[in-house]
Amino acid sequence: MVEMRRPIPVAEAVRLVMEHAAPLGTEMVDLEQAYGRVLAEPIIAKHDVPPFDRSPYDGFAIRSLDSEGASGENRVPFSVIGEIGAGYVGDKPIGEKEAYRIMTGAQIPENADAVVMLEQTVETDGGFTLRKPFEAGENISYKGEDAREGELLIEAGSLIHPGTVALLATFGYAEVKVAKRPVAGILSTGTELLDVADELEPGKIRNSNGPMIRAQLKRMGIDYKSYGMAVDDLDACTSIVEKAIAETDLLITTGGVSVGDYDYLPAIYERLGAKVLFNKVAMRPGSVTTVAVLGNKYLFGLSGNPSACFTGFELFTRPAILAMMGGTAPYMPRMTAKLGEDFTKPNPFTRFIRATWTFTEGRIEAVPAGFNKSNAVSSIARGNCLIVLPSGTRGYAEGDEVDILLVGSEQGISEWTL
Amino acid sequence: MVEMRRPIPVAEAVRLVMEHAAPLGTEMVDLEQAYGRVLAEPIIAKHDVPPFDRSPYDGFAIRSLDSEGASGENRVPFSVIGEIGAGYVGDKPIGEKEAYRIMTGAQIPENADAVVMLEQTVETDGGFTLRKPFEAGENISYKGEDAREGELLIEAGSLIHPGTVALLATFGYAEVKVAKRPVAGILSTGTELLDVADELEPGKIRNSNGPMIRAQLKRMGIDYKSYGMAVDDLDACTSIVEKAIAETDLLITTGGVSVGDYDYLPAIYERLGAKVLFNKVAMRPGSVTTVAVLGNKYLFGLSGNPSACFTGFELFTRPAILAMMGGTAPYMPRMTAKLGEDFTKPNPFTRFIRATWTFTEGRIEAVPAGFNKSNAVSSIARGNCLIVLPSGTRGYAEGDEVDILLVGSEQGISEWTL
């Protein structure tokens, strides 16, 4: 009567999910729309950067050989033959003891090979004098010193962040080839669910998982379709899941994955002929998390418990979505921290604890964000990381070193290492 | 002829910027639009969570006293008088040796005080037997154990992330009071600038700072108006700045803040009667970063050099925008890392180096992201943090401990500590 499920380790669950990621293809977007997308082509320098020798300061462009022998006693005079603002070019080469007034970012004029900063000069009528010699190349930003034409600068699969946008703009990428984004479907199941605007009723709670997942998707810049809330009715649920999966690239459901009489998702997966990757993970919260694939689409059966639902999304759904886009750093960044308070429970399964990390007195400390049963909602609203306590461990004491995963970090890491 | 500016420490510059933040007021938004906004009211539990005693498992709700004396030799029989799915309530209290079949999340029926998990029972005709006694309260999630009605759960000034959305949904916040978001103006100055779609011309470069800053604002969910690119003409520039500041809540300009003959921003600030908070910061890159206020509006005069512009935005503009919204954690999270390679240059000013942090062999390591002159654009496109080397220090060796600030982290910290 009670179905026995075989729990698999978290790392295996992650691996199974990731190996089923089906790429969605690419599209061109305007550079202005590119932030947050995944690059589908490498950024290769289309020209040298800087594209020409230029002045890093406001000053005077000279021939260094003309400054030879300059000293306090032997100030060398230069005559200024013109001015080069940024964006302009000198109209003639400079000759002996000639100089151009030059601005930051302006192109070095022909024959010049050094820039004298304003404060190193004394102004004269029609020019200036110098009290020290300059070397060839002094105060010059050379063509190509930042990047060489043809150089591979950023790999495909990288997230486009503001710095990437700057680089794309530099090379004139008015349009960028990016990965298509999946559209996610969201369906909350459970007869106990009320809408956020509803008054509480006996035995019922408001649906918090749906809004939360929509926010988790928004954080990733992923569009979604909401299929509302389904009561615990197998036929009705099956129809909605069928419709949703036809209209979207992946379907996220919450609830209905336990072993109770009204937990229909396993039955629905079977009816639809979906391949269940796993239906039990050796983790808390969220051991009932179930992931299936139907054709090239994912069916994420997340737990109905808010903490478990949150964690299941960040552990499995988020990296899977990034993998569908060819993202090469889909996992939450990991580091270690000192546990900020005792955690006495044993951990038969790997435990993920919502927590806050701070840098305190020279060390990184992680403190559980509060009440930590899987049905806790108040703790999800706090914290910026997940503490990970491996399965098979007993209690932990304050000061013990633990692994943490950073939540809400724009850039991830490429390997799952826990 | 060369204006002498007094450099101020970074911490003082941050403080000056932050103390001029003018709040913008609040507005109500739908919960679905709340992600990424700053809470303008605390979240106070509107009811207990859970709102009723409920079952954390699928099983049977019993009176614990009826299980007294149960053992393998003396199995105690119960008769099942009904079933309570999640969202339903039992229609009668249970009596002696009676039980309800109960589902995860369902309300505990009257008189019951323990839940027996399915796997702890043996089914009988019309009921089940038990082989161990249960204590009062066993397997019950008590009303209010997660949060108590009236309890302050999240402070005003917090960023609304997905977990916050879940909490708001739980309490029926269909609308949320959030801080109004400023609208930023962006103006890139410099005659050398080409548009991203333009072909390169001698002496010119494409405008990368404008697109980058727009992406930095998008990352924060902040709307903006672009005022394009202004050539280095004082009157024309002044008009654009005047128009922009009238139409927006803060104006970000790039370029024009050096001491060159075409660096007009200082002159424009003077013409407009803006109060200059500082025009020189003891930092590299970006020492010329200038911030002024006009009435309750900021004028951020960022350097035209891409790295300096990027850093100036993250150091000053981003926290200022968050402060305008009452955000209580406006700064980049800080931690320490081992320097991954030698950095031999001295640091007369505090140096910010774009870098990548990784967790490698049990320690956090930060490696500079490449070429690090202030005009470097290729390094901005890499990396996830800024290494901070304090002013007055000489070179650093691989393995030295350095401070790093995390870039692109959803949640920040409340104090500037460098």
PDB file of C-alpha atoms in Angstrom, chain B residues 128-391:
ATOM      1  CA  PHE B 128      -5.503  -0.623  11.537  1.00  0.00           C
ATOM      2  CA  THR B 129      -3.481  -1.798  14.500  1.00  0.00           C
ATOM      3  CA  LEU B 130      -0.531  -0.176  16.245  1.00  0.00           C
ATOM      4  CA  ARG B 131       2.436  -1.801  17.959  1.00  0.00           C
ATOM      5  CA  LYS B 132       3.744   1.166  19.939  1.00  0.00           C
ATOM      6  CA  PRO B 133       2.313   3.940  22.053  1.00  0.00           C
ATOM      7  CA  PHE B 134       2.329   7.538  20.785  1.00  0.00           C
ATOM      8  CA  GLU B 135       2.900  10.628  22.849  1.00  0.00           C
ATOM      9  CA  ALA B 136       0.624  13.604  22.857  1.00  0.00           C
ATOM     10  CA  GLY B 137       1.881  16.000  20.131  1.00  0.00           C
ATOM     11  CA  GLU B 138       3.773  13.379  18.162  1.00  0.00           C
ATOM     12  CA  ASN B 139       3.879  14.207  14.440  1.00  0.00           C
ATOM     13  CA  ILE B 140       1.834  17.346  14.774  1.00  0.00           C
ATOM     14  CA  SER B 141       2.784  20.712  13.331  1.00  0.00           C
ATOM     15  CA  TYR B 142       1.339  23.104  15.826  1.00  0.00           C
ATOM     16  CA  LYS B 143      -0.579  26.232  15.024  1.00  0.00           C
ATOM     17  CA  GLY B 144       1.837  29.141  15.283  1.00  0.00           C
ATOM     18  CA  GLU B 145       5.016  27.094  15.532  1.00  0.00           C
ATOM     19  CA  ASP B 146       6.488  28.786  12.474  1.00  0.00           C
ATOM     20  CA  ALA B 147       5.218  32.301  13.201  1.00  0.00           C
ATOM     21  CA  ARG B 148       2.875  33.887  15.717  1.00  0.00           C
ATOM     22  CA  GLU B 149       0.188  36.373  14.784  1.00  0.00           C
ATOM     23  CA  GLY B 150       1.583  39.880  15.274  1.00  0.00           C
ATOM     24  CA  GLU B 151       5.209  38.785  15.092  1.00  0.00           C
ATOM     25  CA  LEU B 152       7.543  41.056  13.121  1.00  0.00           C
ATOM     26  CA  LEU B 153       9.049  38.791  10.488  1.00  0.00           C
ATOM     27  CA  ILE B 154      10.809  41.041   7.997  1.00  0.00           C
ATOM     28  CA  GLU B 155      11.846  44.654   8.465  1.00  0.00           C
ATOM     29  CA  ALA B 156      10.935  47.482   6.132  1.00  0.00           C
ATOM     30  CA  GLY B 157      13.878  48.292   3.887  1.00  0.00           C
ATOM     31  CA  SER B 158      14.490  44.658   2.965  1.00  0.00           C
ATOM     32  CA  LEU B 159      14.778  43.611  -0.638  1.00  0.00           C
ATOM     33  CA  ILE B 160      11.845  41.474  -1.750  1.00  0.00           C
ATOM     34  CA  HIS B 161      13.323  38.224  -2.992  1.00  0.00           C
ATOM     35  CA  PRO B 162      11.447  35.016  -3.873  1.00  0.00           C
ATOM     36  CA  GLY B 163      11.282  33.861  -0.263  1.00  0.00           C
ATOM     37  CA  THR B 164       9.844  37.208   0.766  1.00  0.00           C
ATOM     38  CA  VAL B 165       7.200  36.803  -1.917  1.00  0.00           C
ATOM     39  CA  ALA B 166       6.263  33.435  -0.408  1.00  0.00           C
ATOM     40  CA  LEU B 167       5.840  35.012   3.000  1.00  0.00           C
ATOM     41  CA  LEU B 168       3.776  37.882   1.616  1.00  0.00           C
ATOM     42  CA  ALA B 169       1.544  35.392  -0.199  1.00  0.00           C
ATOM     43  CA  THR B 170       1.091  33.361   2.972  1.00  0.00           C
ATOM     44  CA  PHE B 171      -0.363  36.369   4.742  1.00  0.00           C
ATOM     45  CA  GLY B 172      -2.529  37.440   1.866  1.00  0.00           C
ATOM     46  CA  TYR B 173      -0.615  40.513   0.776  1.00  0.00           C
ATOM     47  CA  ALA B 174      -2.190  40.756  -2.672  1.00  0.00           C
ATOM     48  CA  GLU B 175      -0.655  44.220  -2.730  1.00  0.00           C
ATOM     49  CA  VAL B 176       2.556  45.286  -1.075  1.00  0.00           C
ATOM     50  CA  LYS B 177       3.751  48.689   0.030  1.00  0.00           C
ATOM     51  CA  VAL B 178       7.129  49.237  -1.574  1.00  0.00           C
ATOM     52  CA  ALA B 179       9.502  52.126  -2.085  1.00  0.00           C
ATOM     53  CA  LYS B 180       9.075  54.077  -5.287  1.00  0.00           C
ATOM     54  CA  ARG B 181      11.937  53.461  -7.656  1.00  0.00           C
ATOM     55  CA  PRO B 182      13.926  56.354  -8.993  1.00  0.00           C
ATOM     56  CA  VAL B 183      14.240  56.875 -12.715  1.00  0.00           C
ATOM     57  CA  ALA B 184      17.850  57.391 -13.709  1.00  0.00           C
ATOM     58  CA  GLY B 185      19.096  59.531 -16.560  1.00  0.00           C
ATOM     59  CA  ILE B 186      22.163  58.423 -18.494  1.00  0.00           C
ATOM     60  CA  LEU B 187      24.326  60.708 -20.578  1.00  0.00           C
ATOM     61  CA  SER B 188      27.628  59.710 -22.129  1.00  0.00           C
ATOM     62  CA  THR B 189      29.925  62.587 -22.941  1.00  0.00           C
ATOM     63  CA  GLY B 190      32.884  62.707 -25.270  1.00  0.00           C
ATOM     64  CA  THR B 191      33.410  63.686 -28.881  1.00  0.00           C
ATOM     65  CA  GLU B 192      35.321  60.444 -29.334  1.00  0.00           C
ATOM     66  CA  LEU B 193      32.219  58.331 -28.882  1.00  0.00           C
ATOM     67  CA  LEU B 194      30.558  56.359 -31.630  1.00  0.00           C
ATOM     68  CA  ASP B 195      27.303  54.519 -31.342  1.00  0.00           C
ATOM     69  CA  VAL B 196      27.441  50.751 -30.997  1.00  0.00           C
ATOM     70  CA  ALA B 197      26.239  50.274 -34.582  1.00  0.00           C
ATOM     71  CA  ASP B 198      28.778  52.713 -36.057  1.00  0.00           C
ATOM     72  CA  GLU B 199      31.893  51.718 -37.976  1.00  0.00           C
ATOM     73  CA  LEU B 200      35.121  52.639 -36.222  1.00  0.00           C
ATOM     74  CA  GLU B 201      36.713  55.923 -37.299  1.00  0.00           C
ATOM     75  CA  PRO B 202      40.214  57.229 -36.615  1.00  0.00           C
ATOM     76  CA  GLY B 203      40.513  58.566 -33.091  1.00  0.00           C
ATOM     77  CA  LYS B 204      37.069  57.311 -32.065  1.00  0.00           C
ATOM     78  CA  ILE B 205      35.732  54.447 -29.977  1.00  0.00           C
ATOM     79  CA  ARG B 206      32.275  53.050 -29.481  1.00  0.00           C
ATOM     80  CA  ASN B 207      30.327  54.131 -26.417  1.00  0.00           C
ATOM     81  CA  SER B 208      30.457  51.150 -24.085  1.00  0.00           C
ATOM     82  CA  ASN B 209      29.708  52.952 -20.823  1.00  0.00           C
ATOM     83  CA  GLY B 210      26.148  53.883 -21.744  1.00  0.00           C
ATOM     84  CA  PRO B 211      25.046  50.310 -22.530  1.00  0.00           C
ATOM     85  CA  MET B 212      26.971  49.044 -19.499  1.00  0.00           C
ATOM     86  CA  ILE B 213      25.283  51.426 -17.090  1.00  0.00           C
ATOM     87  CA  ARG B 214      21.892  50.629 -18.553  1.00  0.00           C
ATOM     88  CA  ALA B 215      22.649  46.975 -17.797  1.00  0.00           C
ATOM     89  CA  GLN B 216      23.825  47.853 -14.291  1.00  0.00           C
ATOM     90  CA  LEU B 217      20.504  49.642 -13.748  1.00  0.00           C
ATOM     91  CA  LYS B 218      18.540  46.751 -15.265  1.00  0.00           C
ATOM     92  CA  ARG B 219      20.292  44.406 -12.892  1.00  0.00           C
ATOM     93  CA  MET B 220      18.785  46.533 -10.108  1.00  0.00           C
ATOM     94  CA  GLY B 221      15.380  46.736 -11.770  1.00  0.00           C
ATOM     95  CA  ILE B 222      15.728  50.503 -12.158  1.00  0.00           C
ATOM     96  CA  ASP B 223      14.174  52.329 -15.112  1.00  0.00           C
ATOM     97  CA  TYR B 224      16.156  54.901 -17.014  1.00  0.00           C
ATOM     98  CA  LYS B 225      16.044  57.486 -19.728  1.00  0.00           C
ATOM     99  CA  SER B 226      18.921  57.699 -22.132  1.00  0.00           C
ATOM    100  CA  TYR B 227      20.133  61.095 -23.221  1.00  0.00           C
ATOM    101  CA  GLY B 228      22.514  59.662 -25.771  1.00  0.00           C
ATOM    102  CA  MET B 229      25.964  60.979 -26.333  1.00  0.00           C
ATOM    103  CA  ALA B 230      27.021  64.588 -25.988  1.00  0.00           C
ATOM    104  CA  VAL B 231      29.993  66.027 -27.770  1.00  0.00           C
ATOM    105  CA  ASP B 232      32.379  68.098 -25.737  1.00  0.00           C
ATOM    106  CA  ASP B 233      30.551  71.403 -26.016  1.00  0.00           C
ATOM    107  CA  LEU B 234      29.829  73.235 -22.797  1.00  0.00           C
ATOM    108  CA  ASP B 235      26.585  74.973 -23.740  1.00  0.00           C
ATOM    109  CA  ALA B 236      25.088  71.969 -25.476  1.00  0.00           C
ATOM    110  CA  CYS B 237      26.093  69.716 -22.609  1.00  0.00           C
ATOM    111  CA  THR B 238      24.639  72.058 -20.027  1.00  0.00           C
ATOM    112  CA  SER B 239      21.273  72.108 -21.796  1.00  0.00           C
ATOM    113  CA  ILE B 240      21.129  68.338 -21.952  1.00  0.00           C
ATOM    114  CA  VAL B 241      22.096  67.986 -18.296  1.00  0.00           C
ATOM    115  CA  GLU B 242      19.443  70.528 -17.299  1.00  0.00           C
ATOM    116  CA  LYS B 243      16.760  68.752 -19.277  1.00  0.00           C
ATOM    117  CA  ALA B 244      17.837  65.345 -17.993  1.00  0.00           C
ATOM    118  CA  ILE B 245      17.896  66.305 -14.351  1.00  0.00           C
ATOM    119  CA  ALA B 246      14.451  67.875 -14.678  1.00  0.00           C
ATOM    120  CA  GLU B 247      13.048  64.645 -16.098  1.00  0.00           C
ATOM    121  CA  THR B 248      14.726  62.111 -13.822  1.00  0.00           C
ATOM    122  CA  ASP B 249      15.565  61.481 -10.178  1.00  0.00           C
ATOM    123  CA  LEU B 250      19.288  61.167 -10.656  1.00  0.00           C
ATOM    124  CA  LEU B 251      21.629  61.706 -13.550  1.00  0.00           C
ATOM    125  CA  ILE B 252      24.569  59.507 -14.381  1.00  0.00           C
ATOM    126  CA  THR B 253      27.097  60.972 -16.773  1.00  0.00           C
ATOM    127  CA  THR B 254      30.206  59.288 -18.061  1.00  0.00           C
ATOM    128  CA  GLY B 255      33.310  61.185 -19.038  1.00  0.00           C
ATOM    129  CA  GLY B 256      34.035  64.886 -18.782  1.00  0.00           C
ATOM    130  CA  VAL B 257      35.200  64.840 -15.168  1.00  0.00           C
ATOM    131  CA  SER B 258      38.962  64.937 -15.671  1.00  0.00           C
ATOM    132  CA  VAL B 259      40.917  68.149 -15.636  1.00  0.00           C
ATOM    133  CA  GLY B 260      41.250  68.452 -19.399  1.00  0.00           C
ATOM    134  CA  ASP B 261      40.106  71.422 -21.415  1.00  0.00           C
ATOM    135  CA  TYR B 262      37.022  69.514 -22.595  1.00  0.00           C
ATOM    136  CA  ASP B 263      36.007  68.116 -19.246  1.00  0.00           C
ATOM    137  CA  TYR B 264      32.928  70.179 -18.767  1.00  0.00           C
ATOM    138  CA  LEU B 265      31.031  68.433 -16.036  1.00  0.00           C
ATOM    139  CA  PRO B 266      32.630  70.471 -13.217  1.00  0.00           C
ATOM    140  CA  ALA B 267      31.748  73.668 -15.071  1.00  0.00           C
ATOM    141  CA  ILE B 268      28.199  72.434 -15.657  1.00  0.00           C
ATOM    142  CA  TYR B 269      27.768  71.615 -11.981  1.00  0.00           C
ATOM    143  CA  GLU B 270      28.902  75.124 -11.168  1.00  0.00           C
ATOM    144  CA  ARG B 271      26.544  76.710 -13.706  1.00  0.00           C
ATOM    145  CA  LEU B 272      23.617  74.762 -12.327  1.00  0.00           C
ATOM    146  CA  GLY B 273      24.508  75.630  -8.765  1.00  0.00           C
ATOM    147  CA  ALA B 274      24.907  71.988  -7.800  1.00  0.00           C
ATOM    148  CA  LYS B 275      26.737  71.187  -4.598  1.00  0.00           C
ATOM    149  CA  VAL B 276      29.807  69.106  -5.359  1.00  0.00           C
ATOM    150  CA  LEU B 277      30.246  66.440  -2.665  1.00  0.00           C
ATOM    151  CA  PHE B 278      33.665  65.477  -3.964  1.00  0.00           C
ATOM    152  CA  ASN B 279      35.590  65.608  -7.209  1.00  0.00           C
ATOM    153  CA  LYS B 280      38.504  63.374  -6.355  1.00  0.00           C
ATOM    154  CA  VAL B 281      38.514  60.048  -4.556  1.00  0.00           C
ATOM    155  CA  ALA B 282      41.636  58.288  -3.356  1.00  0.00           C
ATOM    156  CA  MET B 283      40.893  55.264  -5.529  1.00  0.00           C
ATOM    157  CA  ARG B 284      42.041  53.656  -8.735  1.00  0.00           C
ATOM    158  CA  PRO B 285      40.489  53.415 -11.176  1.00  0.00           C
ATOM    159  CA  GLY B 286      38.142  56.360 -11.039  1.00  0.00           C
ATOM    160  CA  SER B 287      39.937  58.955  -8.939  1.00  0.00           C
ATOM    161  CA  VAL B 288      38.190  61.701 -10.897  1.00  0.00           C
ATOM    162  CA  THR B 289      34.735  60.381  -9.976  1.00  0.00           C
ATOM    163  CA  THR B 290      32.650  63.398  -9.059  1.00  0.00           C
ATOM    164  CA  VAL B 291      29.336  63.419  -7.243  1.00  0.00           C
ATOM    165  CA  ALA B 292      27.146  66.468  -6.843  1.00  0.00           C
ATOM    166  CA  VAL B 293      23.619  67.101  -5.625  1.00  0.00           C
ATOM    167  CA  LEU B 294      21.106  69.558  -6.988  1.00  0.00           C
ATOM    168  CA  GLY B 295      18.102  69.880  -4.717  1.00  0.00           C
ATOM    169  CA  ASN B 296      17.291  66.292  -3.841  1.00  0.00           C
ATOM    170  CA  LYS B 297      18.797  64.863  -7.003  1.00  0.00           C
ATOM    171  CA  TYR B 298      22.135  63.246  -7.489  1.00  0.00           C
ATOM    172  CA  LEU B 299      24.526  64.015 -10.295  1.00  0.00           C
ATOM    173  CA  PHE B 300      26.955  61.149 -10.658  1.00  0.00           C
ATOM    174  CA  GLY B 301      29.913  62.193 -12.755  1.00  0.00           C
ATOM    175  CA  LEU B 302      31.529  58.857 -13.484  1.00  0.00           C
ATOM    176  CA  SER B 303      34.813  58.496 -15.273  1.00  0.00           C
ATOM    177  CA  GLY B 304      34.750  57.822 -18.981  1.00  0.00           C
ATOM    178  CA  ASN B 305      37.126  54.917 -18.568  1.00  0.00           C
ATOM    179  CA  PRO B 306      35.098  51.717 -18.631  1.00  0.00           C
ATOM    180  CA  SER B 307      36.632  50.032 -15.581  1.00  0.00           C
ATOM    181  CA  ALA B 308      36.437  53.228 -13.573  1.00  0.00           C
ATOM    182  CA  CYS B 309      32.888  53.821 -14.706  1.00  0.00           C
ATOM    183  CA  PHE B 310      31.844  50.310 -13.743  1.00  0.00           C
ATOM    184  CA  THR B 311      33.469  50.576 -10.329  1.00  0.00           C
ATOM    185  CA  GLY B 312      32.124  54.060  -9.656  1.00  0.00           C
ATOM    186  CA  PHE B 313      28.601  52.862 -10.353  1.00  0.00           C
ATOM    187  CA  GLU B 314      28.862  49.854  -8.049  1.00  0.00           C
ATOM    188  CA  LEU B 315      30.609  51.804  -5.273  1.00  0.00           C
ATOM    189  CA  PHE B 316      28.497  54.954  -5.243  1.00  0.00           C
ATOM    190  CA  THR B 317      25.513  54.954  -7.576  1.00  0.00           C
ATOM    191  CA  ARG B 318      24.100  51.565  -6.689  1.00  0.00           C
ATOM    192  CA  PRO B 319      24.077  52.092  -2.903  1.00  0.00           C
ATOM    193  CA  ALA B 320      22.728  55.614  -3.389  1.00  0.00           C
ATOM    194  CA  ILE B 321      19.821  54.303  -5.463  1.00  0.00           C
ATOM    195  CA  LEU B 322      19.106  51.650  -2.845  1.00  0.00           C
ATOM    196  CA  ALA B 323      19.253  54.312  -0.126  1.00  0.00           C
ATOM    197  CA  MET B 324      16.744  56.465  -2.052  1.00  0.00           C
ATOM    198  CA  MET B 325      14.431  53.459  -1.703  1.00  0.00           C
ATOM    199  CA  GLY B 326      15.170  53.018   1.984  1.00  0.00           C
ATOM    200  CA  GLY B 327      17.142  49.844   1.321  1.00  0.00           C
ATOM    201  CA  THR B 328      18.931  48.771   4.477  1.00  0.00           C
ATOM    202  CA  ALA B 329      21.615  46.578   2.885  1.00  0.00           C
ATOM    203  CA  PRO B 330      22.927  48.693   0.021  1.00  0.00           C
ATOM    204  CA  TYR B 331      26.566  47.637  -0.099  1.00  0.00           C
ATOM    205  CA  MET B 332      28.309  44.796  -1.896  1.00  0.00           C
ATOM    206  CA  PRO B 333      28.938  41.819   0.392  1.00  0.00           C
ATOM    207  CA  ARG B 334      32.535  41.692   1.581  1.00  0.00           C
ATOM    208  CA  MET B 335      34.773  38.791   2.433  1.00  0.00           C
ATOM    209  CA  THR B 336      38.454  37.927   2.283  1.00  0.00           C
ATOM    210  CA  ALA B 337      40.271  35.774  -0.229  1.00  0.00           C
ATOM    211  CA  LYS B 338      43.746  34.569  -1.007  1.00  0.00           C
ATOM    212  CA  LEU B 339      45.235  36.503  -3.885  1.00  0.00           C
ATOM    213  CA  GLY B 340      45.672  34.060  -6.765  1.00  0.00           C
ATOM    214  CA  GLU B 341      48.605  35.816  -8.405  1.00  0.00           C
ATOM    215  CA  ASP B 342      51.206  38.476  -7.612  1.00  0.00           C
ATOM    216  CA  PHE B 343      50.122  42.070  -7.902  1.00  0.00           C
ATOM    217  CA  THR B 344      53.306  44.067  -7.905  1.00  0.00           C
ATOM    218  CA  LYS B 345      52.135  47.638  -8.400  1.00  0.00           C
ATOM    219  CA  PRO B 346      52.135  49.947  -5.388  1.00  0.00           C
ATOM    220  CA  ASN B 347      48.796  51.389  -4.327  1.00  0.00           C
ATOM    221  CA  PRO B 348      49.060  55.076  -3.515  1.00  0.00           C
ATOM    222  CA  PHE B 349      45.247  55.107  -3.719  1.00  0.00           C
ATOM    223  CA  THR B 350      42.833  52.301  -2.781  1.00  0.00           C
ATOM    224  CA  ARG B 351      42.795  50.008  -5.759  1.00  0.00           C
ATOM    225  CA  PHE B 352      39.756  48.112  -7.028  1.00  0.00           C
ATOM    226  CA  ILE B 353      40.665  45.222  -9.278  1.00  0.00           C
ATOM    227  CA  ARG B 354      38.071  43.353 -11.252  1.00  0.00           C
ATOM    228  CA  ALA B 355      38.596  39.693 -10.367  1.00  0.00           C
ATOM    229  CA  THR B 356      37.109  36.235 -10.214  1.00  0.00           C
ATOM    230  CA  TRP B 357      36.684  34.475  -6.894  1.00  0.00           C
ATOM    231  CA  THR B 358      36.503  30.729  -6.740  1.00  0.00           C
ATOM    232  CA  PHE B 359      36.391  28.211  -3.940  1.00  0.00           C
ATOM    233  CA  THR B 360      39.451  26.138  -4.682  1.00  0.00           C
ATOM    234  CA  GLU B 361      41.066  23.494  -2.531  1.00  0.00           C
ATOM    235  CA  GLY B 362      39.152  24.558   0.523  1.00  0.00           C
ATOM    236  CA  ARG B 363      39.886  28.253   0.290  1.00  0.00           C
ATOM    237  CA  ILE B 364      38.537  31.289  -1.427  1.00  0.00           C
ATOM    238  CA  GLU B 365      40.907  32.546  -4.058  1.00  0.00           C
ATOM    239  CA  ALA B 366      40.623  35.746  -6.071  1.00  0.00           C
ATOM    240  CA  VAL B 367      42.419  36.171  -9.378  1.00  0.00           C
ATOM    241  CA  PRO B 368      42.525  39.500 -11.234  1.00  0.00           C
ATOM    242  CA  ALA B 369      40.365  39.266 -14.326  1.00  0.00           C
ATOM    243  CA  GLY B 370      43.071  40.425 -16.674  1.00  0.00           C
ATOM    244  CA  PHE B 371      44.419  43.688 -17.938  1.00  0.00           C
ATOM    245  CA  ASN B 372      43.756  46.235 -15.223  1.00  0.00           C
ATOM    246  CA  LYS B 373      44.385  49.722 -16.449  1.00  0.00           C
ATOM    247  CA  SER B 374      41.395  51.946 -15.941  1.00  0.00           C
ATOM    248  CA  ASN B 375      40.691  52.042 -19.654  1.00  0.00           C
ATOM    249  CA  ALA B 376      40.540  48.257 -19.868  1.00  0.00           C
ATOM    250  CA  VAL B 377      37.262  46.922 -21.120  1.00  0.00           C
ATOM    251  CA  SER B 378      38.099  43.261 -21.589  1.00  0.00           C
ATOM    252  CA  SER B 379      38.526  42.613 -17.876  1.00  0.00           C
ATOM    253  CA  ILE B 380      35.140  44.089 -16.953  1.00  0.00           C
ATOM    254  CA  ALA B 381      33.485  41.358 -18.919  1.00  0.00           C
ATOM    255  CA  ARG B 382      35.042  38.754 -16.674  1.00  0.00           C
ATOM    256  CA  GLY B 383      34.952  38.241 -12.990  1.00  0.00           C
ATOM    257  CA  ASN B 384      32.442  38.253 -10.172  1.00  0.00           C
ATOM    258  CA  CYS B 385      34.108  40.483  -7.591  1.00  0.00           C
ATOM    259  CA  LEU B 386      36.398  43.425  -6.950  1.00  0.00           C
ATOM    260  CA  ILE B 387      39.649  42.939  -5.085  1.00  0.00           C
ATOM    261  CA  VAL B 388      40.272  45.895  -2.782  1.00  0.00           C
ATOM    262  CA  LEU B 389      43.882  46.846  -2.032  1.00  0.00           C
ATOM    263  CA  PRO B 390      44.031  49.670   0.534  1.00  0.00           C
ATOM    264  CA  SER B 391      45.844  52.886  -0.206  1.00  0.00           C
TER     265      SER B 391
END
